[in-house]
Each structure stands twice: as C-alpha cells, then as structure tokens.
Short mmCIF file of C-alpha atoms (C1' of nucleotides) in Angstrom, two decimals:
data_model
loop_
_atom_site.label_atom_id
_atom_site.label_comp_id
_atom_site.label_asym_id
_atom_site.label_seq_id
_atom_site.Cartn_x
_atom_site.Cartn_y
_atom_site.Cartn_z
CA MET A 1 -8.55 -17.59 -13.20
CA GLY A 2 -8.94 -21.34 -12.91
CA HIS A 3 -6.28 -23.81 -10.14
CA HIS A 4 -3.35 -25.12 -11.52
CA SER A 5 -2.77 -28.24 -13.54
CA CYS A 6 -2.43 -30.16 -10.24
CA CYS A 7 -5.96 -29.13 -9.59
CA ASN A 8 -7.87 -29.75 -12.90
CA LYS A 9 -6.81 -33.64 -12.69
CA GLN A 10 -9.05 -34.30 -9.31
CA LYS A 11 -11.97 -32.75 -6.91
CA VAL A 12 -10.18 -30.97 -4.35
CA LYS A 13 -11.03 -29.62 -0.71
CA ARG A 14 -10.09 -26.16 -0.71
CA GLY A 15 -10.25 -23.94 2.85
CA LEU A 16 -8.93 -24.95 5.84
CA TRP A 17 -7.44 -27.64 7.18
CA SER A 18 -9.13 -30.16 9.65
CA PRO A 19 -6.48 -32.04 12.13
CA GLU A 20 -6.78 -35.89 9.95
CA GLU A 21 -5.79 -33.68 6.50
CA ASP A 22 -2.25 -32.22 9.23
CA GLU A 23 -2.02 -35.33 10.38
CA LYS A 24 -2.21 -37.62 6.50
CA LEU A 25 0.06 -34.62 5.51
CA ILE A 26 3.21 -35.18 8.79
CA ASN A 27 2.61 -38.71 8.68
CA TYR A 28 3.46 -38.93 5.46
CA ILE A 29 6.02 -36.64 4.10
CA SER A 30 7.83 -37.57 8.06
CA ASN A 31 7.96 -41.03 6.19
CA TYR A 32 9.03 -39.94 2.28
CA GLY A 33 9.82 -36.47 2.02
CA HIS A 34 7.93 -33.98 -0.30
CA GLY A 35 9.75 -35.14 -3.78
CA CYS A 36 7.48 -33.70 -6.37
CA TRP A 37 3.99 -31.80 -4.54
CA SER A 38 2.09 -32.71 -6.70
CA SER A 39 1.69 -36.30 -6.17
CA VAL A 40 2.01 -35.73 -2.88
CA PRO A 41 -1.73 -35.26 -2.58
CA LYS A 42 -2.10 -38.95 -3.64
CA LEU A 43 0.04 -40.62 -2.38
CA ALA A 44 -0.92 -39.28 0.95
CA GLY A 45 -4.60 -39.60 0.12
CA LEU A 46 -5.09 -36.40 0.31
CA GLN A 47 -7.55 -34.35 -1.85
CA ARG A 48 -6.07 -31.77 -1.59
CA CYS A 49 -3.80 -29.57 -4.22
CA GLY A 50 -0.36 -30.42 -4.73
CA LYS A 51 -0.09 -26.43 -3.55
CA SER A 52 -1.42 -26.35 -1.33
CA CYS A 53 -0.57 -29.47 0.59
CA ARG A 54 3.08 -27.64 0.19
CA LEU A 55 2.00 -24.41 1.18
CA ARG A 56 0.19 -25.61 4.34
CA TRP A 57 3.62 -27.94 5.50
CA ILE A 58 5.88 -25.03 4.43
CA ASN A 59 4.02 -22.79 6.67
CA TYR A 60 2.18 -24.47 9.23
CA LEU A 61 2.98 -28.13 9.47
CA ARG A 62 7.03 -28.12 9.06
CA PRO A 63 8.41 -28.18 12.78
CA ASP A 64 10.96 -26.61 13.16
CA LEU A 65 8.42 -23.35 12.35
CA LYS A 66 8.21 -21.59 15.82
CA ARG A 67 4.92 -19.71 16.77
CA GLY A 68 3.55 -17.35 18.81
CA SER A 69 3.86 -13.75 18.35
CA PHE A 70 7.50 -12.02 17.47
CA SER A 71 9.88 -11.20 19.61
CA LEU A 72 11.11 -7.08 20.05
CA GLN A 73 14.20 -8.41 18.38
CA GLU A 74 12.22 -9.44 15.13
CA ALA A 75 9.65 -7.24 15.27
CA ALA A 76 13.14 -4.49 15.09
CA LEU A 77 14.93 -6.75 11.72
CA ILE A 78 11.84 -6.97 9.81
CA ILE A 79 11.28 -3.37 9.98
CA GLU A 80 14.65 -3.04 9.41
CA LEU A 81 14.89 -5.78 6.12
CA HIS A 82 11.40 -3.84 5.36
CA GLY A 83 13.82 -0.44 4.93
CA ILE A 84 16.38 -2.32 2.83
CA LEU A 85 14.02 -5.15 1.06
CA GLY A 86 10.89 -4.24 0.13
CA ASN A 87 8.02 -6.09 0.35
CA LYS A 88 10.94 -9.69 -0.21
CA TRP A 89 8.45 -10.99 2.67
CA ALA A 90 10.79 -14.72 1.80
CA GLN A 91 14.16 -12.42 2.06
CA ILE A 92 13.16 -10.82 4.94
CA ALA A 93 11.59 -14.54 6.32
CA LYS A 94 15.40 -16.22 5.14
CA HIS A 95 16.62 -13.46 8.60
CA LEU A 96 13.44 -15.00 11.31
CA PRO A 97 14.52 -18.32 11.83
CA GLY A 98 10.93 -19.85 12.25
CA ARG A 99 9.15 -17.70 11.00
CA THR A 100 7.57 -18.46 6.97
CA ASP A 101 7.31 -15.10 4.64
CA ASN A 102 3.52 -15.41 5.06
CA GLU A 103 4.11 -14.31 7.89
CA VAL A 104 6.16 -12.37 8.03
CA LYS A 105 4.30 -10.23 5.21
CA ASN A 106 1.45 -11.01 7.87
CA PHE A 107 2.76 -9.18 10.23
CA TRP A 108 3.36 -6.75 8.08
CA ASN A 109 0.44 -5.79 7.09
CA SER A 110 -1.59 -6.03 10.25
CA SER A 111 0.94 -4.57 13.25
CA ILE A 112 3.80 -2.67 11.46
CA LYS A 113 2.60 -0.63 8.99
CA LYS A 114 0.10 0.77 10.95
CA LYS A 115 2.29 2.02 13.03
CA LEU A 116 5.21 3.06 11.27
CA ILE A 117 2.44 5.34 9.21
CA SER A 118 0.97 6.29 12.91
CA HIS A 119 4.09 7.71 14.52
CA ASP A 120 5.32 8.77 11.02
CA VAL A 121 9.03 6.68 12.00
CA PRO A 122 10.81 7.17 9.22
CA THR A 123 11.08 4.05 7.03
CA ILE A 124 13.25 3.46 3.34
CA ALA A 125 9.99 3.64 2.13
CA THR A 126 8.77 7.14 4.11
CA TYR A 127 12.42 8.69 3.94
CA PRO A 128 11.69 12.43 2.85
CA ASP A 129 15.35 12.75 2.01
CA MET A 130 15.64 9.62 0.62
CA HIS A 131 17.08 10.26 -2.81
CA TYR A 132 16.51 8.83 -5.82
CA ASN A 133 18.86 8.89 -9.00
CA GLY A 134 16.76 9.09 -11.20
CA ASN A 135 18.33 6.87 -12.51
CA ASN A 136 16.36 4.04 -15.46
CA GLU A 137 19.41 1.19 -15.25
CA GLU A 138 20.46 1.63 -11.94
CA ASP A 139 17.83 2.56 -8.74
CA PHE A 140 20.19 4.15 -6.18
CA PHE A 141 18.97 5.40 -3.18
CA SER A 142 20.59 7.26 -0.12
CA LEU A 143 19.47 7.02 3.18
CA ASN A 144 20.05 9.43 5.95
CA ALA A 145 19.66 6.79 8.50
CA ASN A 146 23.26 6.02 7.84
CA PRO A 147 25.02 8.26 5.12
CA ASN A 148 27.15 5.01 4.60
CA TRP A 149 24.99 3.98 2.25
CA ILE A 150 23.75 4.21 -1.03
CA LEU A 151 21.42 0.76 -1.44
CA SER A 152 20.49 -0.50 -4.54
CA SER A 153 17.27 -1.32 -5.68
CA GLN A 154 18.95 -4.27 -7.02
CA GLN A 155 18.77 -7.50 -3.95
CA ASP A 156 21.75 -8.11 -2.01
CA GLN A 157 24.00 -5.00 -3.12
CA LEU A 158 25.23 -2.11 -1.08
CA TYR A 159 26.83 0.01 -2.36
CA LEU A 160 29.66 2.67 -0.66
CA PRO A 161 29.54 6.40 -1.94
CA THR A 162 33.01 7.00 -1.50
CA PRO A 163 35.49 5.70 -3.46
CA THR A 164 38.62 4.44 -1.30
CA PRO A 165 41.86 2.93 -3.03
CA MET A 166 41.98 0.50 -0.64
CA LEU A 167 38.87 -1.48 -1.91
CA GLN A 168 38.57 -0.54 -5.09
CA GLY A 169 39.54 -3.17 -7.40
CA PHE A 170 39.47 -5.21 -4.11
CA ASP A 171 39.19 -8.95 -4.65
CA HIS A 172 38.62 -10.03 -0.51
CA GLY A 173 38.10 -13.65 -0.12
CA ASP A 174 34.31 -13.85 -0.20
CA LEU A 175 33.37 -9.82 -0.94
CA LYS A 176 34.42 -9.09 -4.76
CA LEU A 177 34.31 -5.25 -5.30
CA GLU A 178 32.74 -3.60 -8.47
CA GLN A 179 33.76 -0.12 -10.10
CA THR A 180 30.41 1.06 -10.61
CA ASN A 181 29.07 4.14 -13.54
CA TYR A 182 28.19 6.50 -10.38
CA GLY A 183 31.65 5.88 -8.73
CA ALA A 184 30.51 3.82 -5.98
CA ASN A 185 32.35 -0.04 -5.28
CA SER A 186 29.60 -2.74 -5.78
CA VAL A 187 29.79 -4.75 -2.61
CA GLN A 188 28.55 -8.24 -4.75
CA PHE A 189 27.83 -11.08 -1.85
CA PRO A 190 27.67 -14.64 -2.70
CA PRO A 191 25.17 -16.92 -3.09
CA PRO A 192 24.41 -18.72 0.55
CA MET A 193 26.31 -22.15 -0.40
CA ALA A 194 25.21 -25.57 -0.02
CA PRO A 195 23.71 -27.25 2.76
CA PRO A 196 26.58 -28.72 5.39
CA SER A 197 26.88 -32.70 4.66
CA ASN A 198 27.74 -33.04 8.07
CA SER A 199 24.76 -31.85 8.68
CA SER A 200 22.40 -33.98 10.63
CA SER A 201 20.22 -30.91 12.07
CA TYR A 202 17.27 -31.21 10.69
CA ASP A 203 17.24 -27.80 7.42
CA PRO A 204 14.12 -26.89 6.09
CA LEU A 205 15.20 -24.14 3.91
CA TRP A 206 17.42 -26.05 2.15
CA SER A 207 15.45 -30.31 1.93
CA LEU A 208 12.53 -27.87 1.57
CA GLY A 209 10.58 -30.25 3.57
CA TYR A 210 12.78 -33.41 3.37
CA GLN A 211 13.17 -35.49 6.19
CA PRO A 212 14.77 -38.61 6.68
CA HIS A 213 12.28 -41.08 8.24
CA GLY A 214 12.09 -40.96 11.37
CA GLN A 215 13.74 -37.87 13.30
CA PHE A 216 10.46 -36.14 13.33
CA ASP A 217 7.85 -37.49 15.41
CA PRO A 218 4.61 -35.26 15.65
CA ASN A 219 3.76 -36.86 19.35
CA GLN A 220 7.05 -35.77 20.60
CA GLU A 221 6.09 -33.54 23.61
CA HIS A 222 8.83 -30.98 22.09
CA GLN A 223 6.31 -30.28 18.72
CA ASN A 224 3.49 -29.16 21.30
CA PHE A 225 0.11 -28.87 19.14
CA SER A 226 -1.46 -26.65 20.51
CA THR A 227 -5.73 -26.05 18.02
CA SER A 228 -7.48 -23.07 17.31
CA GLY A 229 -10.34 -24.10 15.53
CA ALA A 230 -10.18 -26.48 12.47
CA THR A 231 -6.14 -25.54 12.29
CA GLN A 232 -3.73 -26.81 14.51
CA HIS A 233 0.40 -25.18 15.36
CA TYR A 234 2.99 -25.57 16.99
CA SER A 235 5.30 -23.67 18.70
CA GLY A 236 8.18 -26.00 19.06
CA ASP A 237 11.37 -23.67 20.73
CA LYS A 238 13.51 -25.96 18.43
CA LEU A 239 15.02 -23.66 16.26
CA ILE A 240 17.07 -24.79 13.83
CA GLY A 241 19.32 -22.10 11.36
CA PRO A 242 20.52 -22.44 7.23
CA SER A 243 23.73 -22.95 7.48
CA ILE A 244 24.52 -19.87 4.90
CA SER A 245 27.99 -18.87 4.70
CA ALA A 246 28.47 -15.17 4.02
CA PRO A 247 31.24 -13.24 3.74
CA HIS A 248 34.04 -12.24 7.16
CA TYR A 249 33.31 -9.39 8.44
CA ASP A 250 35.65 -7.93 11.27
CA ASP A 251 36.04 -5.31 13.25
CA GLU A 252 40.23 -4.70 13.26
CA ASP A 253 39.20 -5.76 9.31
CA PRO A 254 40.01 -2.29 7.33
CA LEU A 255 38.37 -3.82 4.42
CA THR A 256 35.06 -5.15 6.53
CA SER A 257 35.09 -2.50 8.80
CA MET A 258 33.88 -0.23 6.37
CA ILE A 259 30.14 -2.75 5.25
CA PRO A 260 27.34 -0.95 7.08
CA LYS A 261 25.45 -2.36 9.20
CA PRO A 262 22.48 -2.40 9.02
CA CYS A 263 21.61 -4.13 12.50
CA ASP A 264 23.94 -1.13 14.25
CA GLU A 265 21.03 1.37 14.15
CA ILE A 266 18.79 -0.91 16.68
CA ILE A 267 20.72 -2.86 18.39
CA SER A 268 24.03 -4.37 18.57
CA GLY A 269 25.82 -7.01 19.17
CA ASN A 270 28.52 -9.91 18.15
CA CYS A 271 29.48 -11.52 15.97
CA CYS A 272 26.53 -12.28 13.27
CA GLY A 273 23.96 -9.04 14.63
CA MET A 274 21.16 -9.47 17.94
CA PHE A 275 20.93 -12.32 18.91
CA CYS A 276 24.33 -14.69 19.03
CA SER A 277 27.41 -13.65 20.30
CA CYS A 278 29.17 -17.40 19.22
CA ALA A 279 32.20 -16.81 17.62
CA SER A 280 30.86 -18.21 14.51
CA GLN A 281 32.38 -17.22 10.95
CA ASP A 282 28.88 -17.91 9.37
CA HIS A 283 27.07 -14.47 7.70
CA ASP A 284 24.61 -12.59 6.53
CA PRO A 285 24.52 -11.57 2.67
CA LEU A 286 23.50 -8.67 4.84
CA ALA A 287 25.71 -8.17 7.12
CA ARG A 288 25.37 -9.08 10.77
CA LEU A 289 21.78 -8.84 10.51
CA PRO A 290 20.93 -12.81 12.13
CA TYR A 291 21.28 -15.34 9.33
CA PHE A 292 21.68 -18.57 12.74
CA PRO A 293 24.32 -19.99 11.21
CA ALA A 294 25.55 -24.12 11.57
CA GLY A 295 26.61 -23.89 15.52
CA CYS A 296 24.63 -20.75 16.21
CA ASN A 297 21.50 -21.95 18.73
CA TYR A 298 19.03 -19.23 19.79
CA PRO A 299 18.57 -18.00 21.48
CA HIS A 300 21.52 -15.88 22.63
CA ASP A 301 22.37 -13.00 24.29
CA THR A 302 21.14 -10.34 23.43
CA GLN A 303 21.37 -7.07 23.96
CA VAL A 304 19.84 -4.09 23.30
CA PRO A 305 19.50 -0.76 23.61
CA ASN A 306 17.24 1.26 26.08
CA ASN A 307 16.55 3.81 23.76
CA HIS A 308 15.83 1.60 21.20
CA MET A 309 13.90 -0.54 23.39
CA GLU A 310 11.76 1.98 24.41
CA TYR A 311 11.56 2.98 20.23
CA MET A 312 10.24 -0.22 18.96
CA ASP A 313 7.36 0.31 21.68
CA ALA A 314 6.37 3.56 20.73
CA ILE A 315 5.32 1.18 17.17
CA MET A 316 4.28 -1.70 19.10
CA SER A 317 2.50 -0.78 22.08
CA SER A 318 -1.52 -0.46 20.49
CA SER A 319 -0.12 -3.93 18.76
CA SER A 320 -2.81 -6.35 20.45
CA SER A 321 -0.42 -8.79 20.87
CA TYR A 322 2.09 -6.49 22.47
CA SER A 323 2.87 -6.19 26.13
CA SER A 324 5.01 -3.28 26.52
CA VAL A 325 8.58 -4.05 27.27
CA SER A 326 9.25 -0.63 29.13
CA SER A 327 6.95 -1.53 31.70
CA LEU A 328 8.11 -5.20 32.52
CA SER A 329 11.83 -3.95 32.41
CA PRO A 330 12.35 -0.86 33.53
CA LEU A 331 15.27 0.49 32.28
CA SER A 332 16.87 3.21 33.39
CA SER A 333 19.55 5.48 30.78
CA GLY A 334 22.55 3.19 29.75
CA GLN A 335 20.58 -0.09 30.98
CA PHE A 336 20.34 -3.13 28.57
CA VAL A 337 17.89 -5.77 28.09
CA THR A 338 18.65 -8.98 27.02
CA ASN A 339 17.00 -12.02 24.87
CA SER A 340 15.14 -13.95 27.60
CA ASN A 341 14.11 -10.54 29.44
CA LEU A 342 11.87 -9.96 25.76
CA HIS A 343 10.11 -12.68 24.85
CA SER A 344 9.21 -13.80 29.00
CA SER A 345 7.28 -9.97 28.43
CA TRP A 346 6.05 -9.64 24.76
CA GLU A 347 5.40 -13.75 23.30
CA THR A 348 2.61 -13.40 25.58
"C1'" DA B 1 -27.01 -11.02 24.58
"C1'" DA B 2 -27.26 -9.72 20.34
"C1'" DT B 3 -24.85 -7.63 16.82
"C1'" DA B 4 -21.83 -4.92 14.23
"C1'" DA B 5 -17.15 -3.46 12.93
"C1'" DG B 6 -12.47 -4.61 13.36
"C1'" DG B 7 -8.07 -7.20 13.73
"C1'" DA B 8 -5.38 -11.51 13.05
"C1'" DC B 9 -3.51 -14.68 10.02
"C1'" DA B 10 -4.87 -19.44 7.04
"C1'" DA B 11 -5.76 -19.68 2.66
"C1'" DC B 12 -5.51 -18.96 -2.23
"C1'" DC B 13 -4.51 -16.56 -7.02
"C1'" DG B 14 -1.75 -15.64 -10.19
"C1'" DC B 15 2.41 -14.36 -11.55
"C1'" DT B 16 7.40 -15.19 -12.17
"C1'" DC B 17 11.38 -18.20 -12.01
"C1'" DT B 18 13.93 -22.24 -12.70
"C1'" DC B 19 14.20 -26.44 -14.50
"C1'" DT B 20 14.45 -30.40 -17.84
"C1'" DA B 21 13.21 -33.51 -21.86
"C1'" DT C 1 15.48 -23.19 -28.99
"C1'" DT C 2 11.55 -23.98 -26.52
"C1'" DA C 3 7.22 -25.85 -24.22
"C1'" DG C 4 5.58 -27.88 -19.77
"C1'" DA C 5 5.45 -28.75 -15.45
"C1'" DG C 6 6.32 -27.88 -10.33
"C1'" DA C 7 8.32 -24.85 -7.18
"C1'" DG C 8 8.75 -20.55 -5.31
"C1'" DC C 9 7.04 -15.90 -3.95
"C1'" DG C 10 3.79 -11.50 -3.68
"C1'" DG C 11 -0.88 -9.69 -3.20
"C1'" DT C 12 -5.48 -10.75 -2.53
"C1'" DT C 13 -9.57 -12.32 0.08
"C1'" DG C 14 -11.72 -15.77 2.91
"C1'" DT C 15 -13.00 -17.19 8.10
"C1'" DC C 16 -12.50 -16.54 12.02
"C1'" DC C 17 -12.12 -14.33 16.88
"C1'" DT C 18 -12.43 -9.67 19.55
"C1'" DT C 19 -13.95 -6.55 21.63
"C1'" DA C 20 -16.55 -2.14 20.96
"C1'" DT C 21 -21.75 -0.73 21.21
#
DNA sequence: AATAAGGACAACCGCTCTCTA
DNA sequence: TTAGAGAGCGGTTGTCCTTAT
C-alpha cells in the first residue's frame, strides 16, 4: 500500500487536476521537457508526485491527443486488436494515434465489452472453436475467423500453420521465419526502429512528452481547450503518427502475400490498412493494421464494406456516444462508406 | 423537482520491467 | 551481480454527469 517514493518526500495533492495545475505542467514541459518525472513537480511548482504528472501529461495534456468519441474504424480496430493482443492496452493504443492506453481501456470496458457480450460477437475470447493446444511452453490458438492464423500468446508473433517450403528457413528482409517444434513457421517481426533523426514532427511515442521549446503553444487555435468540470481536454485534430518501420507487405510478393491480414476481415484498405492510402512502405509489426507511418497524414480515404459497417453498427448502436452509421449513411449492398462519412456521423 | 441508478472517464494503486551505479 | 530508482503498464476505484423513476 503506500505511495511512490517521490510522493513520500513531500505532501502531494491528489485527485482531479485543476486548470492552474494543467497550465503549470504544460508550461514546464513545453519549455524544458519532462526529463526525470520525479523532478517535474518541484521544478514546475506542483504539489503532485512525478507519477501523477506523467500520467496527466501522457493521458490528457499531450498536444497530439485526439479527444472525442471513438470512430467506427477505431472501434473496429480495437476489437480486432483485442482479439489478437488481449488486454495489452498500450500495444493496442499504439495503433490508434492520438489515443492513450487508458482511453482505449476505458472505452473497451465501458462500451465495447458489453456490446460484444450482449451480441455474442465471436471475438477470440469467445470463440467456441478456438483451440488451445495445451502446451505449457507455447500457448497456441487457432482462430476460425481466419483459418490461416495461429496466434501465440507471445506477443507480436503470428504462426503460419502449414509449413511452406518457400518459407522454411527463409530470411527475407525484415521478416525472420523460424521453424518451431509445432510444425508451424514462426513469423517474428523486428522491433520498431529508432525515431528518424530528421523528423521535425512532435512524436510523443518517441520522446515521451518532450517537445523542443516553442513548438507547442496551448493557446494555438488548433489545440482547442474545452473544459469539463475541473478537467481540461484537448480536441486538436493534428495527428502525427509514430514512425515505425515494419515489414513491407507486397501482395505480389509470394512471401508477404501469405502473411495474415487481421483487418482484412473487417475493413479493406491500402498499404497499411484501413486508414492509409499512402505509398509508404513503413508498416506495422502486426501486419496491415494502421500504424500511421511517417508521411501518412490522418485521416485518409477509408473504404469500409457495408456489411461490416452494419456489423459494427449493431454492436455499437446502444452506446450513448454513438450515432448509427447506417441511419446517417444510407448504403446499399456493395457500397462503401468513406472516412469522412464515418467521422461526421460517429463523432457527435 | 428530487433522488437513485448507471455510465463514462479521470486518476490512483501496485506490480513488473529497465536502466544504472 | 545486485540493489535502487524511474518508468510503464494493467487493474481498480472514485467522481461527475446523465437518465430514469
């Protein structure tokens, strides 16, 4: 029980942050960066512990945060990623630019989870045909939603169930394939690259909050403050994604074309999934899930098959923060809805 | 109009991981 | 090698707001 060491050194305030406290923290970090979080409260003149400052900055004060309701694409992506990653909120949030792990977690617990249960939607957690091989070393699952998948509980690993001569012992660029004891080819994706040295974009995932002096001004109009009680929120629309290097997927490539595409079951998209139509070759370790590589500006053209839209609509329609997509975007079979349609209809 | 119930979300707690001396 | 500090993460709680009665 007890508080953190930094909290024991001084009397600290707890609970909701006041606008004055937010202003102090924003001013300090925008000028000096956070550096060591434990020293931030003292230097910023706050009666808070460093951990509280860090949480407040990362979850609510970062200038790149996207506020407001989750879009249909985001909800679909969260469901899909949760089926793969489980409660790895931080990893899921990495695929949702401008969203925090806390936000994703709250959204899941307050909205999606209930809907999935009530609609008996077959996520990986509820798949009746999901197999556990019973091996205590490697927790394998096969997912009937995509019979090409065997998912391991070990993160970021996808296993192709059928040994393919073309893949055995193959080492192709960023993809490293290994034979396992289970007759499956393990596709191990490389860790993210270091941030690009020439990037002038503010990227909180790299710097964890540091921004050079002068780049962030809380009074700038694109960083709109709205006040809800004692809590201020940003609703800025400038989104800059992390510059992650991941395998290049090429449908013409006999290797990469075989790699599972989790989002394909829900949403069709281009190079890096449903959001992005750019030609970037930076991709996500989870293959085709949107990761917003450098040079990709959100939002992009999005094409979502109508049947999936109805599917999501059914899940989410009872949510108080959700306005029916189908009711606002009349679609017939075979039609597609664009990203702008979705945002105008859902983020209200 | 008052109050209870439920939902949404901000914040905290405690554990684990990583780094460094 | 190890201990301590800092940071990150997921689970949980607390608070405020909305809705129903």
